[in-house]
CSV table of C-alpha atoms and ligand atoms in Angstrom, one decimal:
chain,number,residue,atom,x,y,z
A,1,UNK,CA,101.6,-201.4,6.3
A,2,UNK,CA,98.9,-199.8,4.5
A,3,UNK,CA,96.0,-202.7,2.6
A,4,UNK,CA,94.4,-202.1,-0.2
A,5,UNK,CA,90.7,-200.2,0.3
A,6,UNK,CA,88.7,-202.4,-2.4
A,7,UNK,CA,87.3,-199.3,-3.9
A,8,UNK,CA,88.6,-199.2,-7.0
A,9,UNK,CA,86.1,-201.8,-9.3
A,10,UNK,CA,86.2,-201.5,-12.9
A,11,UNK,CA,88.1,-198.1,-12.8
A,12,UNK,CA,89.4,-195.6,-9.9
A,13,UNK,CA,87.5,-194.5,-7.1
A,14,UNK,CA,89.8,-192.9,-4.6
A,15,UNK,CA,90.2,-188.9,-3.8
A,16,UNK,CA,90.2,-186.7,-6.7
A,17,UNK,CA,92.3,-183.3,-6.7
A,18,UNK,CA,91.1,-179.6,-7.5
A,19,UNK,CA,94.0,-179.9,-10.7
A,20,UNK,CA,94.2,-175.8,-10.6
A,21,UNK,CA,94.4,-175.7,-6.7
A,22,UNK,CA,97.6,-178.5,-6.7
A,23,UNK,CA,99.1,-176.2,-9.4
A,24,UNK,CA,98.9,-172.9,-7.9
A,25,UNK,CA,100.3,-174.6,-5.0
A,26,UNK,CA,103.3,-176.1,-6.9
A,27,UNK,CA,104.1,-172.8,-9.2
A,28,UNK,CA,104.2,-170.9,-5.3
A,29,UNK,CA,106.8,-173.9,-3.7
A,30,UNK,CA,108.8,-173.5,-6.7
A,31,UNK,CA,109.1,-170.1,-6.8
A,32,UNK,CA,109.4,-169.8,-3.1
A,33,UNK,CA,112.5,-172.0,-4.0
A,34,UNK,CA,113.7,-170.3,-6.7
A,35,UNK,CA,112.8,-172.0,-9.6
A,36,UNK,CA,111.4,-171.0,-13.1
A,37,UNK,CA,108.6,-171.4,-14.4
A,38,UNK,CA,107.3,-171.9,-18.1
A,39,UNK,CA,104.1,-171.6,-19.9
A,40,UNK,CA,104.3,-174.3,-22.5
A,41,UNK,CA,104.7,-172.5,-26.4
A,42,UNK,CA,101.3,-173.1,-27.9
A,43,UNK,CA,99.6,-174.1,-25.1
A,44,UNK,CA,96.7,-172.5,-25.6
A,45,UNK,CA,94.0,-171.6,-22.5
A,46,UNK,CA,95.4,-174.8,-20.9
A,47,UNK,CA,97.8,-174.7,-17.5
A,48,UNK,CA,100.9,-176.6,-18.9
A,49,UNK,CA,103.9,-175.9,-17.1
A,50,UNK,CA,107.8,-176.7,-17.2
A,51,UNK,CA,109.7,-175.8,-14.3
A,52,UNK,CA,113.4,-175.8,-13.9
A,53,UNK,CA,116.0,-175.6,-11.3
A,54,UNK,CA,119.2,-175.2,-13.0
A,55,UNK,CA,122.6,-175.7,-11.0
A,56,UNK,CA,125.9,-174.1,-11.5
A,57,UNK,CA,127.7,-177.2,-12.2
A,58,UNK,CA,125.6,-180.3,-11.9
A,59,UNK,CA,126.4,-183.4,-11.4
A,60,UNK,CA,123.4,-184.9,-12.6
A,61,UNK,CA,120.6,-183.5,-14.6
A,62,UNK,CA,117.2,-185.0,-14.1
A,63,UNK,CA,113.7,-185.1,-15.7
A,64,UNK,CA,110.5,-185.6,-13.6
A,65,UNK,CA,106.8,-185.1,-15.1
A,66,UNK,CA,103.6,-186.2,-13.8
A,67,UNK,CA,99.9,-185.8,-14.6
A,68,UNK,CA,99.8,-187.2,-17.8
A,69,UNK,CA,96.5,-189.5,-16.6
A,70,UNK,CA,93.5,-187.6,-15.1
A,71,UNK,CA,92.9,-190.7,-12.9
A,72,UNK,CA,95.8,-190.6,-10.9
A,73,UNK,CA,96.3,-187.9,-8.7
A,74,UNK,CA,99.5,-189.6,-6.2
A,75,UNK,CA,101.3,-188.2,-9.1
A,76,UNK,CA,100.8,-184.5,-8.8
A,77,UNK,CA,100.5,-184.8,-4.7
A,78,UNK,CA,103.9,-186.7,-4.9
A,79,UNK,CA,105.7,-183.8,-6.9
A,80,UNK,CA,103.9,-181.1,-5.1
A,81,UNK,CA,105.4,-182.8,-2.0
A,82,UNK,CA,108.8,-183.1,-3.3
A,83,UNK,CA,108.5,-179.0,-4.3
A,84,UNK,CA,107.6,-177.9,-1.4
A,85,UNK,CA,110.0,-180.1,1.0
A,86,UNK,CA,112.9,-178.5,-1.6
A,87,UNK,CA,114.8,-181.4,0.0
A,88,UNK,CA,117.2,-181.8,-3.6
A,89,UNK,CA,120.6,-182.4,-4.0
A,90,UNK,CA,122.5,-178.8,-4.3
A,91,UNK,CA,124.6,-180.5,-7.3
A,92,UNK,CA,121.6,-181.5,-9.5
A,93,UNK,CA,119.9,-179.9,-12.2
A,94,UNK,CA,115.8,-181.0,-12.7
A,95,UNK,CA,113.3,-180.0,-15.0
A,96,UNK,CA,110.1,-180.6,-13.6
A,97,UNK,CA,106.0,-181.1,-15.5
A,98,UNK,CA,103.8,-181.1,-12.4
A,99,UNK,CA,100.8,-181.8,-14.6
A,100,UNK,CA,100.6,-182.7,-17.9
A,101,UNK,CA,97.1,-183.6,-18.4
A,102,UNK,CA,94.7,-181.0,-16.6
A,103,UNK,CA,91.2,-181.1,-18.2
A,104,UNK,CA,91.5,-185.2,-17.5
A,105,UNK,CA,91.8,-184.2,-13.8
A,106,UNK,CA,88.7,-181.7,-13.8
A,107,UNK,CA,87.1,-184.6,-15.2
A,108,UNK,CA,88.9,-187.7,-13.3
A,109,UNK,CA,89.7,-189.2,-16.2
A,110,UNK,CA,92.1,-190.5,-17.7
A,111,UNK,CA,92.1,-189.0,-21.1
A,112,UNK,CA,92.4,-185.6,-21.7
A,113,UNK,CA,88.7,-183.5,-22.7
A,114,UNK,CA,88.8,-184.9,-25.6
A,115,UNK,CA,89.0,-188.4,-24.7
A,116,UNK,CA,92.7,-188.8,-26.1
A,117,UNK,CA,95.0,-190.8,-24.0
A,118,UNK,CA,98.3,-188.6,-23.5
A,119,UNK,CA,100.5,-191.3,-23.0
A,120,UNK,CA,99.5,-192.4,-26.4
A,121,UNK,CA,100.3,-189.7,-28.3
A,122,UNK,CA,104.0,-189.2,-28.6
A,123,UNK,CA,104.7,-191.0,-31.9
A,124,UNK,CA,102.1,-189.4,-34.3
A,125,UNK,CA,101.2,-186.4,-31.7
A,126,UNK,CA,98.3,-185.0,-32.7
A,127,UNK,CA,97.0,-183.7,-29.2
A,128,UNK,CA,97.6,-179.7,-28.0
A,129,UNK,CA,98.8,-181.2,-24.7
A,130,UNK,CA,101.5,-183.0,-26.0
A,131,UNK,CA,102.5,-180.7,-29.4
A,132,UNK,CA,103.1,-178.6,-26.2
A,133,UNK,CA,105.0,-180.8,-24.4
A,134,UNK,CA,107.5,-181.8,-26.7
A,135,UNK,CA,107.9,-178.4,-28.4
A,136,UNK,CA,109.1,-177.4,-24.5
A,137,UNK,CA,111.2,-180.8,-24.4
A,138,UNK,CA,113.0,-180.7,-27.6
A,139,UNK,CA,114.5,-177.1,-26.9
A,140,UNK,CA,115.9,-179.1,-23.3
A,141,UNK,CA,119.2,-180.3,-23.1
A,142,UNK,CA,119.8,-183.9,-22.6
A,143,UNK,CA,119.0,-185.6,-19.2
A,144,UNK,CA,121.0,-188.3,-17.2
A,145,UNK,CA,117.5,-190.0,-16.2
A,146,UNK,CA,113.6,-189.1,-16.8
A,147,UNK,CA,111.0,-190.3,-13.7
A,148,UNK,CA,107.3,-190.5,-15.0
A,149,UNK,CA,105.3,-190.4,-11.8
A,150,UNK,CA,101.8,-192.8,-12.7
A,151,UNK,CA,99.3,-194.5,-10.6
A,152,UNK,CA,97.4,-197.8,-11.7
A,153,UNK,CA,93.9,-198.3,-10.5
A,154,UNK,CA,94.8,-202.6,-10.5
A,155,UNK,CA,98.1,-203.1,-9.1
A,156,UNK,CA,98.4,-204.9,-5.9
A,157,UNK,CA,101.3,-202.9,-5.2
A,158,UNK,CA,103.9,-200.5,-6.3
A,159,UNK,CA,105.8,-201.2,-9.7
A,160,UNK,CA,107.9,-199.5,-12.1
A,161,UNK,CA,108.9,-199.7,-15.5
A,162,UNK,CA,113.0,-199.2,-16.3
A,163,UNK,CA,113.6,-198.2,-20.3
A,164,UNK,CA,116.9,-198.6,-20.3
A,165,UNK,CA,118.6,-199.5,-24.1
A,166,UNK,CA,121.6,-199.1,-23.5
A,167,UNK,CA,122.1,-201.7,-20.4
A,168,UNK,CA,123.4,-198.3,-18.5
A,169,UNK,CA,123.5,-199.1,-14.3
A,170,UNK,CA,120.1,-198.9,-13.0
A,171,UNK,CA,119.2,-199.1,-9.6
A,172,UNK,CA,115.4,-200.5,-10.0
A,173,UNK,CA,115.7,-203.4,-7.7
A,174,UNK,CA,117.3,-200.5,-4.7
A,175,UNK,CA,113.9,-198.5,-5.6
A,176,UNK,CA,111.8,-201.6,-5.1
A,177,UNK,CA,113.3,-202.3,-2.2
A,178,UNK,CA,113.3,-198.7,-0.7
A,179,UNK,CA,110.1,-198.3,-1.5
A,180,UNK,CA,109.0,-201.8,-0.2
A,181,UNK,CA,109.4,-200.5,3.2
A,182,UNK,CA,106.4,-197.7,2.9
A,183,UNK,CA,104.2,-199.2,0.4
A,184,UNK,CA,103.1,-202.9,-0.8
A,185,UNK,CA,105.5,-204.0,-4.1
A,186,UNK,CA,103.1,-205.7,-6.7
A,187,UNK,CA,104.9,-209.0,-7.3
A,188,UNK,CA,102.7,-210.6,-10.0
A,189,UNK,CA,104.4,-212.3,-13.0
A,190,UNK,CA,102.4,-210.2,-15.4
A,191,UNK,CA,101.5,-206.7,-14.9
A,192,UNK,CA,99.4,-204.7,-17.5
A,193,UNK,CA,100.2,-208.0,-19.6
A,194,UNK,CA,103.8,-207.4,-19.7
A,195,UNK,CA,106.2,-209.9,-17.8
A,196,UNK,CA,107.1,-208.7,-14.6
A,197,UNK,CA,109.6,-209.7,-11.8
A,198,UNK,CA,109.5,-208.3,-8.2
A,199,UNK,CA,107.7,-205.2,-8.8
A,200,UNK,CA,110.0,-204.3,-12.4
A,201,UNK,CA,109.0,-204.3,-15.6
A,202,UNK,CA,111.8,-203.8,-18.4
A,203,UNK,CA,110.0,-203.1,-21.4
A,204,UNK,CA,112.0,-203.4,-25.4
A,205,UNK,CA,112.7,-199.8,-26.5
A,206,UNK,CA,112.7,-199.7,-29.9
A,207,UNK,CA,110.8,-197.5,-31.8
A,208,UNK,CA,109.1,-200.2,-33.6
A,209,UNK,CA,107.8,-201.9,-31.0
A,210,UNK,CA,104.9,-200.6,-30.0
A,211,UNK,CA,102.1,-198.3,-32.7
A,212,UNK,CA,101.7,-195.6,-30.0
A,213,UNK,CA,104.5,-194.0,-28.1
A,214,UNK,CA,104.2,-193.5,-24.5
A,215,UNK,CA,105.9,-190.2,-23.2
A,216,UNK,CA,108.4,-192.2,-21.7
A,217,UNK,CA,109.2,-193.8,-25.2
A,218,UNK,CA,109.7,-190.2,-26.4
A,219,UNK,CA,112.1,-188.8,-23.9
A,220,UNK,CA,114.2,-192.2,-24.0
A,221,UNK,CA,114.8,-191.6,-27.7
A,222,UNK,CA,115.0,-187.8,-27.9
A,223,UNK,CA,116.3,-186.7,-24.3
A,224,UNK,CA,118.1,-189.6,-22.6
A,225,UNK,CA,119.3,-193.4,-22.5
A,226,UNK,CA,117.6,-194.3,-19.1
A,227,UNK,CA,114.2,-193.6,-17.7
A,228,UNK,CA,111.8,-194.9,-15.1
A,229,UNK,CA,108.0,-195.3,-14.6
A,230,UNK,CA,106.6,-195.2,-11.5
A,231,UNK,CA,103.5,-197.0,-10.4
A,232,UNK,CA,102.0,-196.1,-7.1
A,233,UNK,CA,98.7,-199.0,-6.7
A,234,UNK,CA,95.7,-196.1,-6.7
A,235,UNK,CA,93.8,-199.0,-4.8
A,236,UNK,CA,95.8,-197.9,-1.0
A,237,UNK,CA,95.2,-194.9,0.7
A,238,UNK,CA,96.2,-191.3,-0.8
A,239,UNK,CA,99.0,-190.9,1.9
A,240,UNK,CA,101.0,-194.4,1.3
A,241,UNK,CA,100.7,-194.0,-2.4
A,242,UNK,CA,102.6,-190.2,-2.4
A,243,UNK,CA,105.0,-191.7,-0.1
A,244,UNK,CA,105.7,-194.2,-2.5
A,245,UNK,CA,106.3,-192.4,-5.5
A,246,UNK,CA,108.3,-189.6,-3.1
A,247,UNK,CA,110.3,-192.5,-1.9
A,248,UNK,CA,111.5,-193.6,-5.2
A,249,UNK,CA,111.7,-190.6,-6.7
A,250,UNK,CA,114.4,-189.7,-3.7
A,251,UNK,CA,115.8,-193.0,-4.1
A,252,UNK,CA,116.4,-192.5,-7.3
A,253,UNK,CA,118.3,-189.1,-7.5
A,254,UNK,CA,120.2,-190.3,-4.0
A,255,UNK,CA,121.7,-193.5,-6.0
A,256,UNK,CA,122.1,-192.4,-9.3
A,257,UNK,CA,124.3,-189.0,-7.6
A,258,UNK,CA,126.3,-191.5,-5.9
A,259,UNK,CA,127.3,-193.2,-9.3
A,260,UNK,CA,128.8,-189.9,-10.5
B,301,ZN,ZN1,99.3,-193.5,-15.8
């Protein structure tokens, strides 16, 4: 299995990604697939997409977004993969954010232009990038699961965080494990000072908790009672990190369909 490079000192310092080259490709896999595609209301000059797949009678309707960070490019790769394999369920429903942050990409940063950090902003949203977001959200129906695809520049492995209120059946330690056998599972006891047990973090959702909402915070108390953060360790090569976040992301639609 794939070892970490050792590039990655103070910050990321693996491949970067041309952000409007990765989304032309993923606006032609969807379409090529049949999928819509939506300019964000309000977005101004920026690319900020929602794509949806919608089936006749689904059995589970999902949420993936990705791109939020400007540092992390697995993300995007990963659902630009998973677009262009079209390798879903027939008997699912998905909306779909293959990028969520593009001027942080054109920079490789993880802020947007103006150094806001996205994943930040969903309490008191002040940001075009996510007033845009969530005005495209909120006129969604409800989902049975949302997937944040992220990458972290220190992780020793793959993690993920599971917000999950509710206690509803999660499948976290079958992603860990799935994904354990294509990518390195970050096992440390703390991970971005949180507690952490064999690669899973399981974070309090209340809205109280923290001052700044992540995205995922957002969706889990607007759109649905379950969602998962994935954490591909930017520190491996480009190729084992999108087959980790592919690999969970499958794993994760594969298990929860079999619940229903
Ligand atoms: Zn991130």
């Amino acid at each position: 299995m794939a070892a970490p490079l050792g590039r990655n000192i103070g910050g990321y310092n693996g491949e970067t990604i041309d952000i409007n080259d990765m989304l032309q490709s993923a606006i032609t896999a969807a379409k090529a697939h049949g999928w819509s595609i939506e300019r964000f209301p309000n977005a101004g000059n920026l690319p900020l997409y929602g794509f949806r797949r919608l089936a006749k009678k689904p059995r589970l309707t999902i949420y993936i977004s990705t791109g939020i960070h400007g540092d992390e490019p697995g993300g995007p790769l990963a659902m630009l993969e998973l677009l262009e394999d079209n390798d879903w369920p027939s008997d699912i429903s998905i909306f779909a954010c293959p990028c969520l942050n593009p001027t942080g990409f054109t920079n490789n940063t993880r802020e947007n232009e103006n150094h806001t950090d996205l994943n930040r902003d969903y309490r008191h949203i002040k940001s075009i990038e996510t007033l845009a977001h969530t005005a495209w959200i909120n006129q969604l129906p409800t989902f049975d699961l949302g997937i944040c695809l992220h990458e972290d520049w220190e992780a020793k492995g793959f993690y993920l965080y599971e917000l999950n209120p509710d206690n509803l059946p999660a499948v976290s330690a079958e992603v860990v494990e799935a994904v354990g056998a294509v990518c390195a599972i970050d096992q440390s006891n703390l991970i971005d000072d949180r507690p952490a047990q064999g690669g899973i973090l399981k974070p309090v959702v209340s809205p109280d908790a923290r001052p700044l909402w992540p995205e995922a915070f957002y969706i889990v108390l607007h759109k649905t009672r379950l969602s998962y953060t994935l954490e591909s360790p930017s520190d491996f090569p480009i190729a084992t990190r999108v087959q980790a976040l592919c690999t969970a992301v499958r794993t994760l639609i594969d298990l929860h369909l079999a619940k229903r």
